[in-house]
Coordinates of C-alpha atoms in Angstrom, one line a residue:
Chain T
X1 CA 128.3 135.5 86.2
X2 CA 126.6 137.9 88.6
X3 CA 123.3 139.3 88.5
X4 CA 120.1 139.9 90.4
X5 CA 117.7 137.1 90.7
X6 CA 114.6 136.1 92.4
X7 CA 114.4 133.2 94.9
X8 CA 111.1 131.3 94.4
X9 CA 109.1 129.6 96.9
X10 CA 110.6 125.5 95.9
X11 CA 108.8 122.6 95.2
X12 CA 109.3 120.6 98.2
X13 CA 107.9 117.4 96.7
X14 CA 106.1 116.4 93.7
X15 CA 102.6 117.1 95.5
X16 CA 103.5 120.5 97.1
X17 CA 101.1 123.3 95.3
X18 CA 101.9 125.8 97.9
X19 CA 103.5 126.7 101.3
X20 CA 103.4 129.4 104.3
X21 CA 106.6 131.4 104.9
X22 CA 106.5 130.3 108.7
X23 CA 109.7 132.5 109.5
X24 CA 112.4 134.0 107.7
X25 CA 116.1 133.7 108.8
X26 CA 117.5 136.3 107.3
X27 CA 117.0 139.9 106.4
X28 CA 117.8 142.4 103.5
X29 CA 121.4 143.1 103.5
X30 CA 122.6 139.5 104.6
X31 CA 125.1 137.6 102.8
X32 CA 123.7 134.1 102.1
X33 CA 125.8 131.3 100.8
X34 CA 125.2 128.0 99.3
X35 CA 123.5 125.4 101.4
X36 CA 122.6 127.7 104.1
X37 CA 118.9 127.6 105.8
X38 CA 117.1 131.0 104.8
X39 CA 113.5 130.3 105.7
X40 CA 111.3 128.0 107.3
X41 CA 108.1 127.0 105.2
X42 CA 105.1 125.0 106.3
X43 CA 103.5 122.3 104.0
X44 CA 101.0 119.6 104.3
X45 CA 104.1 117.5 105.1
X46 CA 105.6 119.4 107.7
X47 CA 107.8 122.3 108.3
X48 CA 110.5 122.3 106.0
X49 CA 113.8 124.5 106.2
X50 CA 114.6 125.9 102.9
X51 CA 118.2 126.0 101.8
X52 CA 119.2 128.4 99.3
X53 CA 121.9 127.0 96.5
X54 CA 124.1 130.0 95.5
X55 CA 126.1 132.6 97.3
X56 CA 124.5 135.9 97.0
X57 CA 123.2 139.1 99.1
X58 CA 119.7 139.6 100.1
X59 CA 118.4 142.6 98.7
X60 CA 114.6 142.3 99.7
X61 CA 112.1 140.0 101.2
X62 CA 109.1 140.1 99.0
X63 CA 106.8 137.8 101.0
X64 CA 106.3 138.3 104.7
X65 CA 106.2 135.6 107.2
X66 CA 102.5 134.2 107.8
X67 CA 101.6 134.0 103.9
X68 CA 100.8 131.4 101.7
X69 CA 102.1 131.5 98.4
X70 CA 102.3 129.2 95.4
X71 CA 105.2 127.2 94.4
X72 CA 107.2 129.2 91.9
X73 CA 106.2 132.6 93.4
X74 CA 109.4 135.0 94.0
X75 CA 109.8 135.4 97.6
X76 CA 113.0 137.1 97.9
X77 CA 115.3 139.2 96.0
X78 CA 119.0 138.3 95.6
X79 CA 121.8 140.2 94.6
X80 CA 125.2 139.5 93.5
X81 CA 124.4 136.1 92.9
X82 CA 127.6 134.0 91.8
X83 CA 128.1 130.4 91.4
X84 CA 130.5 128.1 93.2
X85 CA 133.2 129.1 90.6
X86 CA 135.0 132.3 89.9
X87 CA 133.2 134.6 87.4
X88 CA 136.1 134.3 84.7
X89 CA 135.3 130.5 84.4
X90 CA 131.5 131.7 83.4
X91 CA 132.3 130.9 79.6
X92 CA 133.1 127.3 80.1
X93 CA 130.4 126.8 82.6
X94 CA 127.5 126.4 79.9
X95 CA 126.2 123.8 81.5
X96 CA 126.4 120.1 80.1
X97 CA 124.5 117.6 81.8
X98 CA 126.5 114.5 81.9
X99 CA 124.3 112.6 84.3
X100 CA 121.0 110.8 82.8
X101 CA 119.4 111.0 86.0
X102 CA 119.9 114.6 86.4
X103 CA 118.8 115.2 82.5
X104 CA 115.6 113.3 83.5
X105 CA 115.1 115.4 86.8
X106 CA 115.4 118.4 84.8
X107 CA 113.0 117.3 82.3
X108 CA 110.5 116.2 85.1
X109 CA 110.9 119.8 86.9
X110 CA 110.9 121.5 83.3
X111 CA 113.9 123.2 83.8
X112 CA 115.4 124.8 80.4
X113 CA 118.6 123.1 80.3
X114 CA 120.3 125.6 78.1
X115 CA 119.8 128.2 81.0
X116 CA 121.7 125.6 83.5
X117 CA 125.2 126.8 85.0
X118 CA 127.4 124.1 85.9
X119 CA 129.6 124.5 89.1
X120 CA 131.2 121.0 88.7
X121 CA 134.5 120.1 87.4
X122 CA 134.5 121.1 83.5
X123 CA 131.1 122.7 83.6
X124 CA 129.4 119.6 84.7
X125 CA 125.9 120.3 86.0
X126 CA 125.6 119.2 89.9
X127 CA 122.4 118.4 91.7
X128 CA 123.0 121.6 93.5
X129 CA 122.5 123.8 90.3
X130 CA 119.3 121.9 88.9
X131 CA 117.9 122.7 92.4
X132 CA 119.3 126.5 92.2
X133 CA 117.5 126.9 88.9
X134 CA 114.3 125.5 90.2
X135 CA 114.3 127.8 93.2
X136 CA 115.2 130.9 91.2
X137 CA 113.4 130.5 87.8
X138 CA 111.1 133.2 86.9
X139 CA 107.4 132.8 87.7
X140 CA 105.5 131.7 84.3
X141 CA 103.6 134.8 83.0
X142 CA 99.4 134.4 83.5
X143 CA 96.9 136.4 82.0
X144 CA 94.6 138.0 84.5
X145 CA 91.9 135.6 83.6
X146 CA 94.4 132.4 84.1
X147 CA 95.4 133.9 87.5
X148 CA 92.0 134.0 88.7
X149 CA 91.0 130.7 87.2
X150 CA 94.0 129.3 88.5
X151 CA 93.2 130.6 92.0
X152 CA 89.6 129.3 92.2
X153 CA 90.4 126.0 90.8
X154 CA 93.3 125.3 92.9
X155 CA 95.5 124.9 89.9
X156 CA 99.2 125.6 90.1
X157 CA 100.5 127.3 87.0
X158 CA 104.0 126.3 87.5
X159 CA 103.1 122.9 86.8
X160 CA 102.0 123.4 83.6
X161 CA 104.6 122.7 80.5
X162 CA 105.9 124.8 78.1
X163 CA 107.2 128.5 79.0
X164 CA 104.7 130.4 77.1
X165 CA 102.2 133.0 78.8
X166 CA 99.5 130.7 80.3
X167 CA 96.0 131.6 79.2
X168 CA 92.6 131.0 80.7
X169 CA 92.2 127.9 78.3
X170 CA 95.3 126.5 79.7
X171 CA 93.9 126.4 83.1
X172 CA 90.6 125.2 82.1
X173 CA 92.3 122.4 80.5
X174 CA 93.7 121.5 83.7
X175 CA 90.7 121.9 85.8
X176 CA 89.0 119.5 83.5
X177 CA 91.2 116.6 84.0
X178 CA 89.8 116.4 87.3
X179 CA 89.9 117.7 91.0
X180 CA 92.7 116.6 93.1
X181 CA 92.5 115.0 96.4
X182 CA 93.4 118.1 98.4
X183 CA 90.7 120.1 97.0
X184 CA 88.0 118.0 99.1
X185 CA 88.7 119.6 102.5
X186 CA 88.2 123.0 101.1
X187 CA 84.8 122.3 99.2
X188 CA 82.5 122.5 101.9
X189 CA 81.6 120.4 105.0
X190 CA 80.8 117.2 103.2
X191 CA 83.8 115.2 103.7
X192 CA 83.0 111.5 105.2
X193 CA 86.4 110.9 106.6
X194 CA 87.1 113.6 109.4
X195 CA 90.7 112.1 110.0
X196 CA 91.6 112.9 106.0
X197 CA 90.1 116.5 107.2
X198 CA 91.7 117.1 110.2
X199 CA 95.1 115.6 109.6
X200 CA 97.0 116.8 106.3
X201 CA 99.8 114.2 106.7
X202 CA 97.3 111.2 107.0
X203 CA 95.4 112.7 104.0
X204 CA 98.8 112.9 102.0
X205 CA 99.7 109.7 102.9
X206 CA 96.3 108.3 102.0
X207 CA 96.4 109.6 98.3
X208 CA 99.9 108.5 97.9
X209 CA 99.0 104.9 99.0
X210 CA 95.8 104.8 96.9
X211 CA 97.8 105.8 93.8
X212 CA 100.8 103.4 94.2
X213 CA 98.2 100.6 94.9
X214 CA 96.0 101.1 92.3
X215 CA 98.8 101.4 89.7
X216 CA 101.3 99.1 90.7
X217 CA 101.2 95.2 90.6
X218 CA 103.3 94.6 93.6
X219 CA 105.3 91.3 94.5
X220 CA 107.4 90.5 97.4
X221 CA 110.2 88.1 98.0
X222 CA 112.0 87.7 101.4
X223 CA 114.6 85.9 103.0
X224 CA 116.6 85.9 106.5
X225 CA 119.8 87.4 106.5
X226 CA 122.5 86.6 109.3
X227 CA 123.8 89.2 111.1
X228 CA 126.1 87.6 113.5
X229 CA 129.5 88.9 112.1
X230 CA 128.2 92.4 111.7
X231 CA 126.6 92.5 114.9
X232 CA 130.1 91.1 116.6
X233 CA 131.9 93.7 114.7
X234 CA 129.7 96.7 115.7
X235 CA 130.1 95.6 119.4
X236 CA 133.8 95.9 119.2
X237 CA 133.7 99.0 117.5
X238 CA 130.9 100.7 119.6
X239 CA 132.7 99.5 122.7
X240 CA 135.8 101.4 121.8
X241 CA 134.2 104.8 120.6
X242 CA 132.1 107.2 122.9
X243 CA 128.3 107.2 122.4
X244 CA 128.6 109.9 119.5
X245 CA 131.0 107.6 117.6
X246 CA 128.4 104.4 117.9
X247 CA 126.9 102.8 114.8
X248 CA 123.6 101.2 114.6
X249 CA 122.8 98.3 112.6
X250 CA 120.1 100.4 110.5
X251 CA 122.8 102.3 109.2
X252 CA 124.9 99.4 108.0
X253 CA 121.8 98.1 106.5
X254 CA 121.2 101.4 104.7
X255 CA 124.7 101.2 103.3
X256 CA 124.2 97.7 102.2
X257 CA 121.3 98.3 100.3
X258 CA 122.7 101.6 98.4
X259 CA 125.5 99.6 97.4
X260 CA 123.5 96.7 96.0
X261 CA 121.2 98.8 94.2
X262 CA 124.2 100.2 92.2
X263 CA 125.3 96.8 91.6
X264 CA 121.6 95.7 90.4
X265 CA 120.3 98.9 88.7
X266 CA 117.1 97.4 87.6
X267 CA 115.4 98.0 91.2
X268 CA 116.9 101.8 91.2
X269 CA 114.7 104.2 89.3
X270 CA 111.3 105.0 88.2
X271 CA 108.4 103.6 86.0
X272 CA 107.4 106.7 83.9
X273 CA 105.0 106.5 81.0
X274 CA 105.4 102.9 80.6
X275 CA 108.8 102.4 80.9
X276 CA 111.5 102.1 83.5
X277 CA 114.1 104.6 83.6
X278 CA 117.5 104.0 85.8
X279 CA 118.5 106.4 88.4
X280 CA 122.3 107.2 88.1
X281 CA 122.9 107.6 91.7
X282 CA 121.2 105.9 94.7
X283 CA 119.0 108.4 96.3
X284 CA 117.4 106.5 99.1
X285 CA 113.9 107.6 100.9
X286 CA 114.1 106.4 104.4
X287 CA 110.8 105.9 106.1
X288 CA 110.4 107.5 109.3
X289 CA 107.8 106.5 111.5
X290 CA 106.6 109.4 113.7
X291 CA 105.4 109.3 117.3
X292 CA 101.7 109.4 117.7
X293 CA 101.1 108.2 113.8
X294 CA 102.4 109.3 110.5
X295 CA 105.2 108.4 108.2
X296 CA 107.5 110.7 106.3
X297 CA 110.2 109.6 104.0
X298 CA 113.0 111.9 103.9
X299 CA 116.0 111.5 101.2
X300 CA 119.4 110.6 101.7
X301 CA 121.1 111.4 98.4
X302 CA 123.9 109.4 96.8
X303 CA 123.7 107.0 99.4
X304 CA 125.8 104.6 97.5
X305 CA 128.9 106.9 98.0
X306 CA 128.5 107.3 101.9
X307 CA 131.0 105.7 104.0
X308 CA 129.4 103.8 107.1
X309 CA 130.3 106.9 109.4
X310 CA 128.8 109.4 107.0
X311 CA 125.4 107.3 106.6
X312 CA 125.0 107.4 110.2
X313 CA 125.1 111.1 110.5
X314 CA 123.0 111.5 107.7
X315 CA 120.4 108.9 109.0
X316 CA 120.6 110.8 112.5
X317 CA 119.9 113.8 110.5
X318 CA 117.1 112.9 108.6
X319 CA 115.2 110.9 111.5
X320 CA 115.9 113.8 113.9
X321 CA 114.2 116.7 111.2
X322 CA 111.4 114.1 110.2
X323 CA 110.3 113.8 113.7
X324 CA 110.6 117.3 114.5
X325 CA 108.5 117.9 111.1
X326 CA 111.4 120.1 110.1
X327 CA 113.0 118.7 106.9
X328 CA 115.1 120.7 104.8
X329 CA 114.8 121.0 101.1
X330 CA 117.4 118.7 100.2
X331 CA 115.5 116.1 102.4
X332 CA 112.8 116.5 100.0
X333 CA 114.5 115.4 96.6
X334 CA 112.9 113.0 94.6
X335 CA 114.2 109.3 95.8
X336 CA 115.1 106.4 93.4
X337 CA 114.4 103.5 96.1
X338 CA 112.9 103.3 99.3
X339 CA 113.9 101.6 102.5
X340 CA 111.4 100.9 105.6
X341 CA 112.9 99.5 108.4
X342 CA 110.7 98.5 111.6
X343 CA 113.5 98.7 113.9
X344 CA 114.2 96.4 116.8
X345 CA 110.4 97.2 118.4
X346 CA 108.7 95.8 115.3
X347 CA 107.4 92.8 114.0
X348 CA 109.6 90.1 111.9
X349 CA 108.4 90.9 108.4
X350 CA 107.2 93.7 106.4
X351 CA 105.5 93.6 102.8
X352 CA 105.3 97.5 102.1
X353 CA 103.7 99.4 99.6
X354 CA 106.2 101.3 96.8
X355 CA 106.1 104.9 96.7
X356 CA 105.1 105.7 92.8
X357 CA 106.9 106.2 90.4
X358 CA 109.6 104.3 92.1
X359 CA 109.7 100.2 91.3
X360 CA 111.0 98.7 94.6
X361 CA 111.0 98.9 98.2
X362 CA 113.1 97.3 100.6
X363 CA 111.8 96.3 104.1
X364 CA 113.5 95.2 107.3
X365 CA 111.8 93.5 110.1
X366 CA 113.3 93.6 113.8
X367 CA 116.5 91.8 114.3
X368 CA 115.8 88.6 116.4
X369 CA 117.6 85.5 117.3
X370 CA 116.4 82.5 115.5
X371 CA 117.6 78.6 115.6
X372 CA 119.3 77.8 112.3
X373 CA 121.4 75.3 110.8
X374 CA 125.0 76.3 111.1
X375 CA 127.6 73.9 109.4
X376 CA 125.3 71.0 110.2
X377 CA 124.7 71.7 113.7
X378 CA 121.7 73.5 115.5
X379 CA 122.7 77.2 116.1
X380 CA 121.1 80.6 117.6
X381 CA 122.1 83.4 115.1
X382 CA 120.6 87.0 115.0
X383 CA 118.9 87.3 111.7
X384 CA 116.7 90.0 110.0
X385 CA 114.1 89.1 107.6
X386 CA 114.7 91.1 104.4
X387 CA 111.9 91.7 101.7
X388 CA 112.2 93.0 98.3
X389 CA 108.9 94.7 97.0
X390 CA 108.8 95.0 93.4
X391 CA 106.9 96.8 90.7
X392 CA 106.0 93.5 88.5
X393 CA 105.9 95.7 85.2
X394 CA 109.4 96.8 85.8
X395 CA 111.3 93.5 86.9
X396 CA 110.9 90.0 87.9
X397 CA 111.7 87.8 91.1
X398 CA 114.9 86.8 89.5
X399 CA 116.4 90.5 89.7
X400 CA 114.8 90.9 93.0
X401 CA 116.2 87.8 94.3
X402 CA 119.9 88.6 92.9
X403 CA 119.4 92.4 94.5
X404 CA 118.4 90.4 98.2
X405 CA 121.6 88.0 97.8
X406 CA 123.8 91.5 97.0
X407 CA 122.3 93.2 99.9
X408 CA 123.5 90.2 102.0
X409 CA 126.7 90.2 100.5
X410 CA 127.3 94.1 101.1
X411 CA 126.6 94.2 104.9
X412 CA 130.1 92.8 106.2
X413 CA 132.1 95.0 103.4
X414 CA 130.4 98.3 104.6
X415 CA 131.9 98.5 107.9
X416 CA 135.3 96.9 106.9
X417 CA 136.5 100.5 107.5
X418 CA 135.9 100.4 111.1
X419 CA 138.4 99.0 113.4
X420 CA 136.7 95.6 114.7
X421 CA 139.4 93.4 115.4
X422 CA 138.8 91.7 118.5
X423 CA 142.3 91.6 120.4
X424 CA 142.9 89.3 123.3
X425 CA 142.8 92.2 125.7
X426 CA 139.0 92.8 124.5
X427 CA 138.2 89.4 125.2
X428 CA 139.7 89.3 128.5
X429 CA 137.4 92.7 129.2
X430 CA 134.7 90.8 128.1
X431 CA 135.0 88.0 130.5
X432 CA 136.0 90.6 133.5
X433 CA 132.8 92.7 132.4
X434 CA 130.5 89.3 132.8
X435 CA 132.3 88.5 136.2
X436 CA 131.6 91.9 137.6
X437 CA 127.9 91.7 136.3
X438 CA 127.5 88.2 138.0
X439 CA 128.9 89.7 141.3
X440 CA 126.6 92.5 141.3
Chain G
X1 CA 129.4 125.0 136.1
X2 CA 128.2 122.1 138.4
X3 CA 127.4 118.8 136.5
X4 CA 124.0 117.7 137.0
X5 CA 124.0 114.7 139.3
X6 CA 120.2 114.1 140.1
X7 CA 119.2 111.2 137.8
X8 CA 115.5 112.2 137.6
X9 CA 116.6 115.4 136.1
X10 CA 119.6 113.9 134.0
X11 CA 117.0 111.4 132.2
X12 CA 114.4 113.8 132.2
X13 CA 116.5 116.3 130.2
X14 CA 118.4 113.8 128.0
X15 CA 114.6 112.4 126.6
X16 CA 113.3 115.8 126.5
X17 CA 116.3 116.9 124.0
X18 CA 116.2 113.3 121.9
X19 CA 112.2 113.2 121.7
X20 CA 110.3 116.3 123.0
X21 CA 107.2 115.2 121.9
X22 CA 107.1 112.0 124.5
X23 CA 104.7 112.5 127.4
X24 CA 107.1 111.6 130.4
X25 CA 103.8 111.8 133.0
X26 CA 101.9 108.8 130.9
X27 CA 105.2 106.6 131.2
X28 CA 104.5 103.4 133.5
X29 CA 107.8 103.6 135.3
X30 CA 107.9 99.7 135.5
X31 CA 107.0 98.8 131.8
X32 CA 109.4 98.8 129.0
X33 CA 110.5 102.3 128.7
X34 CA 111.2 102.2 124.8
X35 CA 107.8 100.9 124.5
X36 CA 106.2 103.2 126.6
X37 CA 107.8 106.2 125.2
X38 CA 108.0 104.9 121.3
X39 CA 111.8 105.2 121.4
X40 CA 113.7 103.4 118.6
X41 CA 117.6 102.4 118.8
X42 CA 118.3 105.8 117.5
X43 CA 116.6 107.7 120.2
X44 CA 118.3 105.4 122.8
X45 CA 121.6 106.2 121.2
X46 CA 120.9 109.9 121.3
X47 CA 119.7 109.6 124.9
X48 CA 122.9 107.9 126.0
X49 CA 125.0 110.5 123.7
X50 CA 123.0 113.2 125.8
X51 CA 123.8 111.8 129.1
X52 CA 127.3 111.3 128.1
X53 CA 127.5 115.3 127.2
X54 CA 125.6 116.5 130.4
X55 CA 127.4 114.1 133.0
X56 CA 130.3 112.7 131.2
X57 CA 128.9 109.0 132.1
X58 CA 129.6 106.7 129.0
X59 CA 127.0 104.0 129.2
X60 CA 128.3 101.1 127.1
X61 CA 125.9 99.1 124.8
X62 CA 126.2 95.9 127.2
X63 CA 124.6 97.8 129.9
X64 CA 121.5 98.4 127.8
X65 CA 119.8 95.8 129.5
X66 CA 119.8 97.9 132.7
X67 CA 118.0 100.8 130.9
X68 CA 114.9 98.6 130.0
X69 CA 112.5 100.5 132.4
X70 CA 112.1 104.2 133.7
X71 CA 112.8 102.6 137.2
X72 CA 115.9 100.4 136.3
X73 CA 117.4 103.5 134.1
X74 CA 117.2 105.7 137.3
X75 CA 118.7 102.9 139.6
X76 CA 121.4 102.7 136.8
X77 CA 122.2 106.4 136.7
X78 CA 122.1 106.6 140.6
X79 CA 124.6 104.3 141.2
X80 CA 127.2 106.0 138.7
X81 CA 126.5 109.7 138.9

């Protein structure tokens, strides 16, 4: 299938209405390939590096840098668009969505499933295909009155269901349902909270937390997990490789959570319209604190399928991009579960707030040494406090406890692939190192 | 190209690369560097990696206690660069 198509301003998060193109990284005539970063877009969240989801040639840039446009507005015209497969396979690629989570995602993003082209084996629709369909779907047609009302009322026409022409009455319906939080800042100076006015990220976190706290009956269960074996093994691994190959405990914990969520699917998904919908993949949102305040939760997709080395790379990537306020389109994909890790400078325990419509959040405190009973004796062990925060509408304490136990059980297997056997010469080296330290 | 040997410049450049938003002038050289600059374990690893790439010096994890303050970090680098 080769055709000309428009590349539209993507939706980079459910609460995004519009974005400013900060910078184009492509020019007319360029060939672009799947996964390439083509533009930098500024939302109230951060600057986001927008990736393209197909191979194509750039024909025309429709919107210049510096201009704010609504989600769904065509911003570039592409020619010679080809899928990941050869054109002869087109007939058999008439997309079938086999994954329930993608089907639901398609529903939520209001993508016409009949129009999807699958690039996976046997025409299977992959996540990238879905994102490509969202990014390139034609803009909804509006009557001139609807367009004017939408602009005045701050309504995003692409958020309306259906595919018929949008009329003024449709927009009035949406406007009547209430003014959104984001509109407060633009409606004159009568804003009581100066922080919300001056810092869009704070305002965004505020509305997200407000919604979660009002909607979700939170409950928390926690336990300490003994990390002695994991840390011992990591120490061996990290002493054998250069800094670039080292693995941090945070990455191991993320892998363990993702794998445990696969085993306890009741915690991995969304509470939508009064019922739990399980996710097929474990797409982990990772809470990243920014220096100077604020948090961003970029997504690591299919985290349960990542090995520890890949996870370390992914984590380093999303943390860096979140801190630099330069996320990529894939970082903003919807997540099925969130992890917050206070890190080694943090407090011991965290009882967090779930990011609706997710149903659970896993929190880790700082790894600290504790006096514990070990085989009937008193020992000192490095431990981490792990907390499962659950949506009590969706599951109960028993499931949360099982999930917590599963996380603990997955930790050591996560690093089984690393060469961490301690040899006799390592032990002598350790001893020698200590002696040198003492002499110094 | 000559390898950078000045410990101040090595550390300044490494932190600048990993955490460009840190105000180095505001850091107390004798207080905990990671708390002063809000550096987490990933930042510290990336700083150590940046130093390795710039100078070839490979700082093992067991030497991390020497990196606790700006002053001690500089002393550590001075002895090895």
